[in-house]
mmCIF file with all atom_site columns, C-alpha atoms in Angstrom:
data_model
loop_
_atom_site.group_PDB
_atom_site.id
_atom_site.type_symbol
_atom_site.label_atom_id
_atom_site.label_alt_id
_atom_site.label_comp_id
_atom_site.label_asym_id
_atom_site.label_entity_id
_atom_site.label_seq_id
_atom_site.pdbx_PDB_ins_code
_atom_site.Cartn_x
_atom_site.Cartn_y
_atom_site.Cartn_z
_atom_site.occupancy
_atom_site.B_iso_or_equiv
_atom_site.pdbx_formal_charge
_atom_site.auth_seq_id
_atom_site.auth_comp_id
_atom_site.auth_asym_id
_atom_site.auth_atom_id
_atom_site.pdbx_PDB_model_num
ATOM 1   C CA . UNK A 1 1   ? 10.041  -8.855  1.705  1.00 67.00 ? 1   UNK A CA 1
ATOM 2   C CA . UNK A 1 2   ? 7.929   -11.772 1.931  1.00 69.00 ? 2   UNK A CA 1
ATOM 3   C CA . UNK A 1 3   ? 4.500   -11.213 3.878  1.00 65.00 ? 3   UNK A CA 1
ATOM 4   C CA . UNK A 1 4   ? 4.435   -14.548 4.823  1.00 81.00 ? 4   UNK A CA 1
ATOM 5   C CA . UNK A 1 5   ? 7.700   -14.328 7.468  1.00 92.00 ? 5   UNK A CA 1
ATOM 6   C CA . UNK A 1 6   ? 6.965   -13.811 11.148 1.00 96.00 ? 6   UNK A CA 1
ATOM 7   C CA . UNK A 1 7   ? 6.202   -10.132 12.374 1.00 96.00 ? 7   UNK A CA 1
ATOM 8   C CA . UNK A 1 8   ? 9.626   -9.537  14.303 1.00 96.00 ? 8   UNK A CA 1
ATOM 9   C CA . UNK A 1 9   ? 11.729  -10.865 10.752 1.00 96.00 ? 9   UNK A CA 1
ATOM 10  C CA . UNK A 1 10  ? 10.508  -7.154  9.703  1.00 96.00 ? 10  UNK A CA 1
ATOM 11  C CA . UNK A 1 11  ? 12.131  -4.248  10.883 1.00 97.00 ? 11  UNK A CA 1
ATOM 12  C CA . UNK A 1 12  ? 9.655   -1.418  11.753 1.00 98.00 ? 12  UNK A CA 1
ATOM 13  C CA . UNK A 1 13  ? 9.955   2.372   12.606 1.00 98.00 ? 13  UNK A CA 1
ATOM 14  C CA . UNK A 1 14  ? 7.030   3.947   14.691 1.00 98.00 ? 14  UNK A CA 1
ATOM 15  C CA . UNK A 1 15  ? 6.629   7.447   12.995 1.00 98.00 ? 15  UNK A CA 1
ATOM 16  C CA . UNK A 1 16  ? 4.863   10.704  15.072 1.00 98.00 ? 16  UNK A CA 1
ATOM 17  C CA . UNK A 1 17  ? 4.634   13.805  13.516 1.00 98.00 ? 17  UNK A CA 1
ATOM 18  C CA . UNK A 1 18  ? 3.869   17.151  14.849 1.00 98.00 ? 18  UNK A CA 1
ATOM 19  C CA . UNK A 1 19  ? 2.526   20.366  12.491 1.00 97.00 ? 19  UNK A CA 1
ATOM 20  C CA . UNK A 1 20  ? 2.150   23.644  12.063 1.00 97.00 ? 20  UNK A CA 1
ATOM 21  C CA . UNK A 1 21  ? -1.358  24.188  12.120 1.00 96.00 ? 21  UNK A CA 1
ATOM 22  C CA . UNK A 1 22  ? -1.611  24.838  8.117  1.00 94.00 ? 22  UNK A CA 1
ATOM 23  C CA . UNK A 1 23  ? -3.363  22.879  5.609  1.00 93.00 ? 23  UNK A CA 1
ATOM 24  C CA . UNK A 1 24  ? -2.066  20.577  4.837  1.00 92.00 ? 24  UNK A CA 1
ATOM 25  C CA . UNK A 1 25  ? 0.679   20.718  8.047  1.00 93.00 ? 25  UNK A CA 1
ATOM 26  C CA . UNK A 1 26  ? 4.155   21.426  7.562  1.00 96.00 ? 26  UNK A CA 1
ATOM 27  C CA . UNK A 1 27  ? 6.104   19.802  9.509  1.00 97.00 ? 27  UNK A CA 1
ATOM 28  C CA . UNK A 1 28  ? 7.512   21.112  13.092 1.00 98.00 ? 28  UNK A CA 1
ATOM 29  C CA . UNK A 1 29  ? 8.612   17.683  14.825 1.00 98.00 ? 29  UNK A CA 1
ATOM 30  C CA . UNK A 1 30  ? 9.677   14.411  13.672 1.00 98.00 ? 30  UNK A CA 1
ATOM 31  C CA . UNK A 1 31  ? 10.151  11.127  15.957 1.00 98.00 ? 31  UNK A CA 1
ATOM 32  C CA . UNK A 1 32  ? 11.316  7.777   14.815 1.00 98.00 ? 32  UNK A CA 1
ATOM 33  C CA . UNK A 1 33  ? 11.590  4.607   16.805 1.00 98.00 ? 33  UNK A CA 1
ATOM 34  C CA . UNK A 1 34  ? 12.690  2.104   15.501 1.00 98.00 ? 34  UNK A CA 1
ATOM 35  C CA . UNK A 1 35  ? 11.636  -1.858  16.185 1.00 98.00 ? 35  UNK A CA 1
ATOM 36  C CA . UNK A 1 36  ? 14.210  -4.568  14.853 1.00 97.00 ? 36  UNK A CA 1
ATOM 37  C CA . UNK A 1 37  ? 13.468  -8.269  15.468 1.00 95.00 ? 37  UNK A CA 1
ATOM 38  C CA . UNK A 1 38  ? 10.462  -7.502  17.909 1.00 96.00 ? 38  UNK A CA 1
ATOM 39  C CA . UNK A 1 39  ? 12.610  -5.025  20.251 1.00 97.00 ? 39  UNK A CA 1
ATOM 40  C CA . UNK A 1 40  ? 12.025  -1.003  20.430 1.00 98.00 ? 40  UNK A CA 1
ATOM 41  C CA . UNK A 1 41  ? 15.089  1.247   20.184 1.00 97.00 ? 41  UNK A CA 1
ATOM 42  C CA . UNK A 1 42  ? 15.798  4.967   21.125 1.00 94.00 ? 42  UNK A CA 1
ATOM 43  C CA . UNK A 1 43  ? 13.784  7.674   19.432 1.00 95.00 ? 43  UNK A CA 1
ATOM 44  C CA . UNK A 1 44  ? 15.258  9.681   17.305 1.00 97.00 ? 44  UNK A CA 1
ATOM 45  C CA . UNK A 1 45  ? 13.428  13.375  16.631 1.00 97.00 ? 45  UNK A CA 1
ATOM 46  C CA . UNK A 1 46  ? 14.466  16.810  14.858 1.00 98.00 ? 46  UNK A CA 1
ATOM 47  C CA . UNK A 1 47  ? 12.965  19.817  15.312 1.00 98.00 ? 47  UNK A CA 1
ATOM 48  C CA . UNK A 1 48  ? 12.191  21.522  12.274 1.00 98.00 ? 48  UNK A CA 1
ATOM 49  C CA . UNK A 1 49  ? 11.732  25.300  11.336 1.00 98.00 ? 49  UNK A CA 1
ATOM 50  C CA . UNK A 1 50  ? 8.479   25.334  9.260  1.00 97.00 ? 50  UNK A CA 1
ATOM 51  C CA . UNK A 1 51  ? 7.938   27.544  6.688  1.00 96.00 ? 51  UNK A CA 1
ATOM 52  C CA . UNK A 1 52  ? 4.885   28.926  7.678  1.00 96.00 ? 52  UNK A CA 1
ATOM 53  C CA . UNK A 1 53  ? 4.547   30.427  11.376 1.00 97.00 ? 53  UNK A CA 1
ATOM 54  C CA . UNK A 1 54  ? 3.356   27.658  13.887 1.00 98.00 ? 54  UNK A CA 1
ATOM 55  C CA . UNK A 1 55  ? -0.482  29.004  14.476 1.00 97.00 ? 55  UNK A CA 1
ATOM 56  C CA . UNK A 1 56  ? -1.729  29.319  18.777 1.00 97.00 ? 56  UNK A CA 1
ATOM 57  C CA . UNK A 1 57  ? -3.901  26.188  18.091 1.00 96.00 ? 57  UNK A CA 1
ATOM 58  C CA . UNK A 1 58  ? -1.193  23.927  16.856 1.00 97.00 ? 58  UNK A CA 1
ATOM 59  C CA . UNK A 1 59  ? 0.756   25.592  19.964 1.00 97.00 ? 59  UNK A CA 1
ATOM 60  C CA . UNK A 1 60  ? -1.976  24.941  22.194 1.00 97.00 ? 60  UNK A CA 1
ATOM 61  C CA . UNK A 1 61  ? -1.795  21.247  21.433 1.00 95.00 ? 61  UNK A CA 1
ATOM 62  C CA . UNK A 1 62  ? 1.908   20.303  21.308 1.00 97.00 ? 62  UNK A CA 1
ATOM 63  C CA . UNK A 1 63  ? 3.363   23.174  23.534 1.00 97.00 ? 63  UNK A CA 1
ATOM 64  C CA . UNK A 1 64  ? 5.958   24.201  20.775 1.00 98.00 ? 64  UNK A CA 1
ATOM 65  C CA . UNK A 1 65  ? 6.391   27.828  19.859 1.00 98.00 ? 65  UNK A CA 1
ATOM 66  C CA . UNK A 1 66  ? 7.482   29.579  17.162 1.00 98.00 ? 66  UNK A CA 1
ATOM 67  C CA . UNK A 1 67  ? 10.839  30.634  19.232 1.00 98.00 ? 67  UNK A CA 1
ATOM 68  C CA . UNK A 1 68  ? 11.406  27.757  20.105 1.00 98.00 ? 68  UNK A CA 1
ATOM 69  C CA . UNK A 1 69  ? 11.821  26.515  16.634 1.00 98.00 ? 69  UNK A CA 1
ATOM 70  C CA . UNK A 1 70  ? 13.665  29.926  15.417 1.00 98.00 ? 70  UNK A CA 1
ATOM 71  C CA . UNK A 1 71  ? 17.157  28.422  15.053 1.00 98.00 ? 71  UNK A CA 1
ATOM 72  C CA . UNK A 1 72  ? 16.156  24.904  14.117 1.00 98.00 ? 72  UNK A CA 1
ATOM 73  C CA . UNK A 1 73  ? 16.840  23.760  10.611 1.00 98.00 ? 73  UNK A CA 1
ATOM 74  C CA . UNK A 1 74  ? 14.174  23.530  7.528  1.00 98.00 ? 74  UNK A CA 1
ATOM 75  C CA . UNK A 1 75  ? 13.125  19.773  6.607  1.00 97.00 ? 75  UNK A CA 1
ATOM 76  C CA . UNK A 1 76  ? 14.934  20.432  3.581  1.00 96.00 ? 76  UNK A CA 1
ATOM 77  C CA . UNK A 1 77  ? 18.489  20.364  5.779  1.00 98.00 ? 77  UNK A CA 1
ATOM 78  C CA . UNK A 1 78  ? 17.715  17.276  7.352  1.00 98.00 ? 78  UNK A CA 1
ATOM 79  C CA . UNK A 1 79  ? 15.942  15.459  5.037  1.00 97.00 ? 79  UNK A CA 1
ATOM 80  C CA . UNK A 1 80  ? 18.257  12.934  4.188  1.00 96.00 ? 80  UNK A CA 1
ATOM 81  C CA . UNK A 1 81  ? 18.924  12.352  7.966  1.00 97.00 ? 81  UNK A CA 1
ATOM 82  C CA . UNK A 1 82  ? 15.132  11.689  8.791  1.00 98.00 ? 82  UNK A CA 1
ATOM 83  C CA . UNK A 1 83  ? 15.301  9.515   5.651  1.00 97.00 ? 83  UNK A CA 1
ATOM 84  C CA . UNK A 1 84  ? 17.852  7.251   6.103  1.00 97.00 ? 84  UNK A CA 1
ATOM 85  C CA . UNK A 1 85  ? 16.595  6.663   9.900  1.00 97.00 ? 85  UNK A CA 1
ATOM 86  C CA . UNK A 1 86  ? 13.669  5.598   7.975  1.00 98.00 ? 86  UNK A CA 1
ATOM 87  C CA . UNK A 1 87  ? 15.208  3.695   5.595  1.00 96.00 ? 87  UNK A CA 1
ATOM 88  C CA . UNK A 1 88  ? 13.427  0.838   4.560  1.00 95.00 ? 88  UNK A CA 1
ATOM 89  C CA . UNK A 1 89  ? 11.160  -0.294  7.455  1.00 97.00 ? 89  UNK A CA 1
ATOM 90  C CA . UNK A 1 90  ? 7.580   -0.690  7.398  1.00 97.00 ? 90  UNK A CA 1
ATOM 91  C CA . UNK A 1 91  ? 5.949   2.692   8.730  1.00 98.00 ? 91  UNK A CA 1
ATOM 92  C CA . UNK A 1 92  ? 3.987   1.943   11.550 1.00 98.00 ? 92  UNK A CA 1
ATOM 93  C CA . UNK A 1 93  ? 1.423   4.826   13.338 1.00 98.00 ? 93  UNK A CA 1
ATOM 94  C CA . UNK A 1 94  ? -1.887  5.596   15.309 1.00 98.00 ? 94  UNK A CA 1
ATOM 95  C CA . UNK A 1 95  ? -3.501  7.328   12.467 1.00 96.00 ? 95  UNK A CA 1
ATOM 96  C CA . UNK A 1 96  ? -0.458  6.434   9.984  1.00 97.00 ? 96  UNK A CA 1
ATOM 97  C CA . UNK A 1 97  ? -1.537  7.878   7.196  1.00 96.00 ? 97  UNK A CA 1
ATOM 98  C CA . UNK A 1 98  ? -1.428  11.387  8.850  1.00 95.00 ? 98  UNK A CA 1
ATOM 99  C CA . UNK A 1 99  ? 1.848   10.801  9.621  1.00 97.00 ? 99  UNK A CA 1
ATOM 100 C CA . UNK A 1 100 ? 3.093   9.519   6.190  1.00 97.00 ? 100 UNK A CA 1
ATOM 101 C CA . UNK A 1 101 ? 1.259   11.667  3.977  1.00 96.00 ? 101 UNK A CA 1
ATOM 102 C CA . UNK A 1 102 ? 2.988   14.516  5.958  1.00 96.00 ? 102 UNK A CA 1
ATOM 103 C CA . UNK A 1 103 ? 6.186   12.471  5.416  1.00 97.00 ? 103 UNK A CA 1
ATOM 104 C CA . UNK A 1 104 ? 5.955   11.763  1.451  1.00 95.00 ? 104 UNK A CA 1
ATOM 105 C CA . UNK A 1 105 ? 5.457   15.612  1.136  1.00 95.00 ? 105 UNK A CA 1
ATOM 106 C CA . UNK A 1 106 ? 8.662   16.662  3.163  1.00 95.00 ? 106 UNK A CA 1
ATOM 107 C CA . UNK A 1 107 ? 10.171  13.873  1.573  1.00 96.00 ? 107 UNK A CA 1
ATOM 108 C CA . UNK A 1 108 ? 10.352  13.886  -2.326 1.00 91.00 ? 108 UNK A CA 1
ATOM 109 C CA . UNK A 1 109 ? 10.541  10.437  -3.561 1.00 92.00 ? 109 UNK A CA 1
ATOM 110 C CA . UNK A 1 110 ? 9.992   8.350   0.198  1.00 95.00 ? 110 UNK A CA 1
ATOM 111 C CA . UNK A 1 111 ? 7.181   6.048   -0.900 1.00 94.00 ? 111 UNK A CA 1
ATOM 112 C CA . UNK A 1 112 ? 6.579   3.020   1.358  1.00 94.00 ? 112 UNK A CA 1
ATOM 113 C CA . UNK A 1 113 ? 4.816   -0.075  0.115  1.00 91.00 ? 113 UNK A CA 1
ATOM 114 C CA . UNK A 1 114 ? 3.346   -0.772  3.174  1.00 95.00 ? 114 UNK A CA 1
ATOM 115 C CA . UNK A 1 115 ? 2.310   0.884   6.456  1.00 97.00 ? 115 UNK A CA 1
ATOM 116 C CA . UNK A 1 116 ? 0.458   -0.414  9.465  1.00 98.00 ? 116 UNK A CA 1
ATOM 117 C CA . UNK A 1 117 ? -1.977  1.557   11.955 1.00 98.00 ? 117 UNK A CA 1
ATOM 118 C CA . UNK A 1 118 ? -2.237  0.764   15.368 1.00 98.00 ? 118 UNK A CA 1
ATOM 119 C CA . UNK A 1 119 ? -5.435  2.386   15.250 1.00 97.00 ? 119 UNK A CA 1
ATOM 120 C CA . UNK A 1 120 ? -6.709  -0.427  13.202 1.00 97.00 ? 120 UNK A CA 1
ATOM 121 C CA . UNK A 1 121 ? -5.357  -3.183  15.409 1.00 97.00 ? 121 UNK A CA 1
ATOM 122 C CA . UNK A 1 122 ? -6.456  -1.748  18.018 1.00 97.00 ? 122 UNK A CA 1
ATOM 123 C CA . UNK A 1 123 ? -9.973  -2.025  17.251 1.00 96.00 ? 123 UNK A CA 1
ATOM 124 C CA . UNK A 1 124 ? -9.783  -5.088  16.239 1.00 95.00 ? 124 UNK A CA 1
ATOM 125 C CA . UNK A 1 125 ? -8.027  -6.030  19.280 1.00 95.00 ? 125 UNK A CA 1
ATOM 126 C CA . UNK A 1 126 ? -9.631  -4.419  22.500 1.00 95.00 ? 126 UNK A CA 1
ATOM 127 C CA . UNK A 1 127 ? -13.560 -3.044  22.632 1.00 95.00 ? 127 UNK A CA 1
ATOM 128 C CA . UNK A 1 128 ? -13.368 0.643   24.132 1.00 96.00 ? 128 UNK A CA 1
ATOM 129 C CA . UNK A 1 129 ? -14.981 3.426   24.498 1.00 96.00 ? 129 UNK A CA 1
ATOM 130 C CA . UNK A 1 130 ? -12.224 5.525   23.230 1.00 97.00 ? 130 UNK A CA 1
ATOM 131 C CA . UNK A 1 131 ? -9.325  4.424   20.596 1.00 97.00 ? 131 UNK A CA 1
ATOM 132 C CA . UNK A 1 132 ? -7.467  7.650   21.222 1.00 97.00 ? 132 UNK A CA 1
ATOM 133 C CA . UNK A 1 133 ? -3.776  7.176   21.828 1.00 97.00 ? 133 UNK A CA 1
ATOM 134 C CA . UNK A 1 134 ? -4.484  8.778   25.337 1.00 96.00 ? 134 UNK A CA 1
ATOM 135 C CA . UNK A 1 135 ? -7.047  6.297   25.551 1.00 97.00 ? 135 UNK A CA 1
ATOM 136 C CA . UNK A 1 136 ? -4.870  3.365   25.004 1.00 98.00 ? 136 UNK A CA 1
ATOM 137 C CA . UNK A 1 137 ? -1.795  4.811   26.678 1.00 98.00 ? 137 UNK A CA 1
ATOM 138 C CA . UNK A 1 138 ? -3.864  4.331   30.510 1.00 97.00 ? 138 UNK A CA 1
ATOM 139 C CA . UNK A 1 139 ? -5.593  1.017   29.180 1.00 96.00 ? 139 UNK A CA 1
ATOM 140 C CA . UNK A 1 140 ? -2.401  -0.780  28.404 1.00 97.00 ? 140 UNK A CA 1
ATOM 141 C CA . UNK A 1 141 ? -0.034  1.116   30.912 1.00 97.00 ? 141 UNK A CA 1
ATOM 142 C CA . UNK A 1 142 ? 1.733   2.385   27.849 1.00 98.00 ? 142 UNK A CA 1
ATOM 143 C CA . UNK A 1 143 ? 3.850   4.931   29.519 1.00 97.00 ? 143 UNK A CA 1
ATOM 144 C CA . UNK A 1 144 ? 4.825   3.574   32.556 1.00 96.00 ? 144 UNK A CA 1
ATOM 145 C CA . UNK A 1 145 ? 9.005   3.398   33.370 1.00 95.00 ? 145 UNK A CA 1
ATOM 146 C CA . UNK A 1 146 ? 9.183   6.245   30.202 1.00 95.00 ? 146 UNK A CA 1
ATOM 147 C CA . UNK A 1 147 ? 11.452  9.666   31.442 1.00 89.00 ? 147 UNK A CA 1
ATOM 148 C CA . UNK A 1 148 ? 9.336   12.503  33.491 1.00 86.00 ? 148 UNK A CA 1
ATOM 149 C CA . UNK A 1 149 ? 10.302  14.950  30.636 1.00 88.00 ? 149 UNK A CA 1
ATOM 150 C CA . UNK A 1 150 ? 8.559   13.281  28.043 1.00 93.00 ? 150 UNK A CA 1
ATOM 151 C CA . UNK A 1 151 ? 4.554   14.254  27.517 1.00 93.00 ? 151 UNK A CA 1
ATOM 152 C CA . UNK A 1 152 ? 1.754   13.550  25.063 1.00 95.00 ? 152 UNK A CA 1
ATOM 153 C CA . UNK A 1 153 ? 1.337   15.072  21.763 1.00 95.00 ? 153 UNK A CA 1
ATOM 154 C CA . UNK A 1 154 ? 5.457   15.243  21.886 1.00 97.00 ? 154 UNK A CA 1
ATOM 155 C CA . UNK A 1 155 ? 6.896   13.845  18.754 1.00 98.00 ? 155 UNK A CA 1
ATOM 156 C CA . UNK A 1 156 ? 8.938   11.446  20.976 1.00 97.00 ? 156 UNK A CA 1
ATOM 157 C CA . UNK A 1 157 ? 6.225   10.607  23.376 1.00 98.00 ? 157 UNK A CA 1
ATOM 158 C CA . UNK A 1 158 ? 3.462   9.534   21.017 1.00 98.00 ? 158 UNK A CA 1
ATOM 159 C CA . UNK A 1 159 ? 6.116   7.640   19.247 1.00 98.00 ? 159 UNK A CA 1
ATOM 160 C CA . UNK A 1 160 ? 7.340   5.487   21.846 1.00 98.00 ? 160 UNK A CA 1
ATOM 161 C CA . UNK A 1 161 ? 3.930   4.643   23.352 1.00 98.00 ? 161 UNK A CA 1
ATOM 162 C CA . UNK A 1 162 ? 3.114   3.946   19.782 1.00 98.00 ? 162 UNK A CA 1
ATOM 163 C CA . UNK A 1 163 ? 5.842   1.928   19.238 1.00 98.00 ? 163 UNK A CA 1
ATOM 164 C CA . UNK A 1 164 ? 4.565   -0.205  22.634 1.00 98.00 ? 164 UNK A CA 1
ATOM 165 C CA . UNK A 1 165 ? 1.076   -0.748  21.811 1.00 98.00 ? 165 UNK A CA 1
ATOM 166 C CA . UNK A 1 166 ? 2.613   -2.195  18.467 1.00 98.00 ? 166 UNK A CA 1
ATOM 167 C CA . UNK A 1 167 ? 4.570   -4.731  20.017 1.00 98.00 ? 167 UNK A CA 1
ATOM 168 C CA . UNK A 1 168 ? 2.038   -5.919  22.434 1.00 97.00 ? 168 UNK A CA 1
ATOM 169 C CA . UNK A 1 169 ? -0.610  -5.898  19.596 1.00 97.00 ? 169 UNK A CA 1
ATOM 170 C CA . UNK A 1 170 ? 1.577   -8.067  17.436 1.00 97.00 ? 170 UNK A CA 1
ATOM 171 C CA . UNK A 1 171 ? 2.602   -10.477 20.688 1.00 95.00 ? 171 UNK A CA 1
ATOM 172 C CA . UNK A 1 172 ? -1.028  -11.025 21.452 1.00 91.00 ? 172 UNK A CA 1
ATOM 173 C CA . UNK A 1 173 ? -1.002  -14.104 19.262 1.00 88.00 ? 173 UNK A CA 1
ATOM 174 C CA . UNK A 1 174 ? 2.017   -16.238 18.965 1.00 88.00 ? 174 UNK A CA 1
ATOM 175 C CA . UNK A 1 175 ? 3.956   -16.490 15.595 1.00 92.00 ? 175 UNK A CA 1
ATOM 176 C CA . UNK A 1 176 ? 1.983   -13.894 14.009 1.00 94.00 ? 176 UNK A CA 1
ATOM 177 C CA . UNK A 1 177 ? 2.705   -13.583 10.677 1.00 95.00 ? 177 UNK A CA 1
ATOM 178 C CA . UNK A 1 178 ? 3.557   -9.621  8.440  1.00 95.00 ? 178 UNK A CA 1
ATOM 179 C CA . UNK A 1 179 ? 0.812   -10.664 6.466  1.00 95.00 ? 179 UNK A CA 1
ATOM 180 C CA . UNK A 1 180 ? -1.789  -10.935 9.188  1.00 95.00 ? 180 UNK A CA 1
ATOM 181 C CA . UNK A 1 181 ? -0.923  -7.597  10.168 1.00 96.00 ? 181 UNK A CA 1
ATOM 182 C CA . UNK A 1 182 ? -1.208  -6.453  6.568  1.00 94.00 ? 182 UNK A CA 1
ATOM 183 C CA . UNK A 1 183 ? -4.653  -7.484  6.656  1.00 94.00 ? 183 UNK A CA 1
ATOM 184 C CA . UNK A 1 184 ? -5.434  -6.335  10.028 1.00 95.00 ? 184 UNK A CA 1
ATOM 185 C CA . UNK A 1 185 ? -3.913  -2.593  10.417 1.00 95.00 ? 185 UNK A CA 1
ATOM 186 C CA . UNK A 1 186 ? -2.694  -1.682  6.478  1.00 93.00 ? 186 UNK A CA 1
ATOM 187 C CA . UNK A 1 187 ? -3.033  1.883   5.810  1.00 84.00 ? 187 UNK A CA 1
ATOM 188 C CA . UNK A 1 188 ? -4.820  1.094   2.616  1.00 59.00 ? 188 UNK A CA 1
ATOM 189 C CA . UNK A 1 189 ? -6.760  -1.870  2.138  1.00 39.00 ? 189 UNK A CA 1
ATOM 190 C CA . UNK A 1 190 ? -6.110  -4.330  -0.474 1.00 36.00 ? 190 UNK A CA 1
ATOM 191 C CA . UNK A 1 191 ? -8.486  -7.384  -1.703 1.00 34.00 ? 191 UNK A CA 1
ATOM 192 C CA . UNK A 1 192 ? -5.713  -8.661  -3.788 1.00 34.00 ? 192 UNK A CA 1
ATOM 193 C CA . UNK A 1 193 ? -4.532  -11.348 -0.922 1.00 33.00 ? 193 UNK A CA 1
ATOM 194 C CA . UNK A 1 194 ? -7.549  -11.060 1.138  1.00 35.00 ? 194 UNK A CA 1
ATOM 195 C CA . UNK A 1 195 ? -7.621  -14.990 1.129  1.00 32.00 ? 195 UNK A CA 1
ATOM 196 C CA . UNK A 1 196 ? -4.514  -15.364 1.887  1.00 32.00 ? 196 UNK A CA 1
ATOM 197 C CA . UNK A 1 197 ? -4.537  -15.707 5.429  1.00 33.00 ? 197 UNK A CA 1
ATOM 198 C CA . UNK A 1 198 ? -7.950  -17.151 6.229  1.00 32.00 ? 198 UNK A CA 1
ATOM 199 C CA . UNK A 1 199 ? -6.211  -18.957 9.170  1.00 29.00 ? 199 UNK A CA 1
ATOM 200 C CA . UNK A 1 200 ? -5.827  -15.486 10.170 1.00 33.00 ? 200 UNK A CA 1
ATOM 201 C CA . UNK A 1 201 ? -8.476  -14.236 10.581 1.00 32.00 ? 201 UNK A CA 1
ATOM 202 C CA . UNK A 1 202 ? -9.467  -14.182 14.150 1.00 32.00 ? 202 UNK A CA 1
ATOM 203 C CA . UNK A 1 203 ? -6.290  -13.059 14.715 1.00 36.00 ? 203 UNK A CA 1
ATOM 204 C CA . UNK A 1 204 ? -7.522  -9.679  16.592 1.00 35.00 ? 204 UNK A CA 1
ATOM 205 C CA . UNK A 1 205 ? -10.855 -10.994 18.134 1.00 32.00 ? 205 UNK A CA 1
ATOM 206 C CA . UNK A 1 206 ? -9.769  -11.741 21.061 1.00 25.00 ? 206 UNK A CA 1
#
């Protein structure tokens, strides 16, 4: 995949995860959404039976019990499911490496070469007082039109909103190119190309 193309010639899938409360967390909900040629699509999510007992502060946070997780399946029984809705698209998250180191331990051998952080573009992007997901989801209307079921710190909630502040970060300049991005939100930082895209590089300081 050449980092050169324009951002929507990538296909994309906004990961959330939610855990367990254990360190590190084991995993209790997974939501993918995926973004092909600049458009979101439908999450997808599993609930997942995790090995260890989900603890009252996890609970507390994401509202999921243990019961309600008693007859769901291990990661282990869906594993291949969550990975081929993953397939080969570039991970994108607020936080994203939370998300995918959860990921690459529930998922022997998934290794992306790249992921991209909203939380990254987002500072770049916007000065706030807050770059919380919460924080961004009133700022840039994120949730507006979404079902009155879903609700933050869901798997398919944060997700979606997620997957929204993506595409309006990447519209914000025309013909923005997977490389910009790279250098703007990439969960690790490389110096390898960091000349590459010098025309670039105002591309968040707006």
């Amino acid at each position: 995949m050449s980092t050169s193309m324009v951002w929507n010639e990538a296909d994309y899938v906004v990961v959330d995860v939610e855990g367990n409360g254990a360190r590190p967390p084991e995993l209790v909900e997974v939501a993918v959404v995926p973004v092909r040629r600049g458009k979101i699509e439908k999450a997808r999510t599993w609930l997942l039976r995790p090995p260890t007992p989900i603890s009252w502060q996890a609970r507390k946070i994401h509202g999921i019990s243990n019961d309600d997780v008693a007859d769901a399946p291990a990661v282990g029984e869906v594993a291949q499911e969550i990975r081929a809705a993953l397939g080969n698209a570039i991970p994108v998250g607020h936080g994203v490496h939370v998300d995918v180191d959860v990921l690459r331990r529930s998922l022997p051998g998934w290794e992306p070469p790249l992921a991209l952080d909203t939380l990254k573009l987002a500072r770049r992007a916007f000065e706030l007082p807050s770059y919380g997901l919460s924080a961004l989801v009133e700022h840039r209307q994120l949730a507006d039109g979404l079902p009155p079921g879903m609700r933050a710190h869901r798997a398919d909630y944060d997700a979606t909103v997620t997957a929204r502040l993506f595409v309006q970060l990447a519209t914000r300049t025309p013909g923005v190119t997977l490389e910009a991005l790279r250098q703007a939100g990439a969960m690790r930082s490389s110096s390898k190309q960091a000349s590459a895209v010098a025309a670039d590089a105002t591309l968040f300081d707006l």
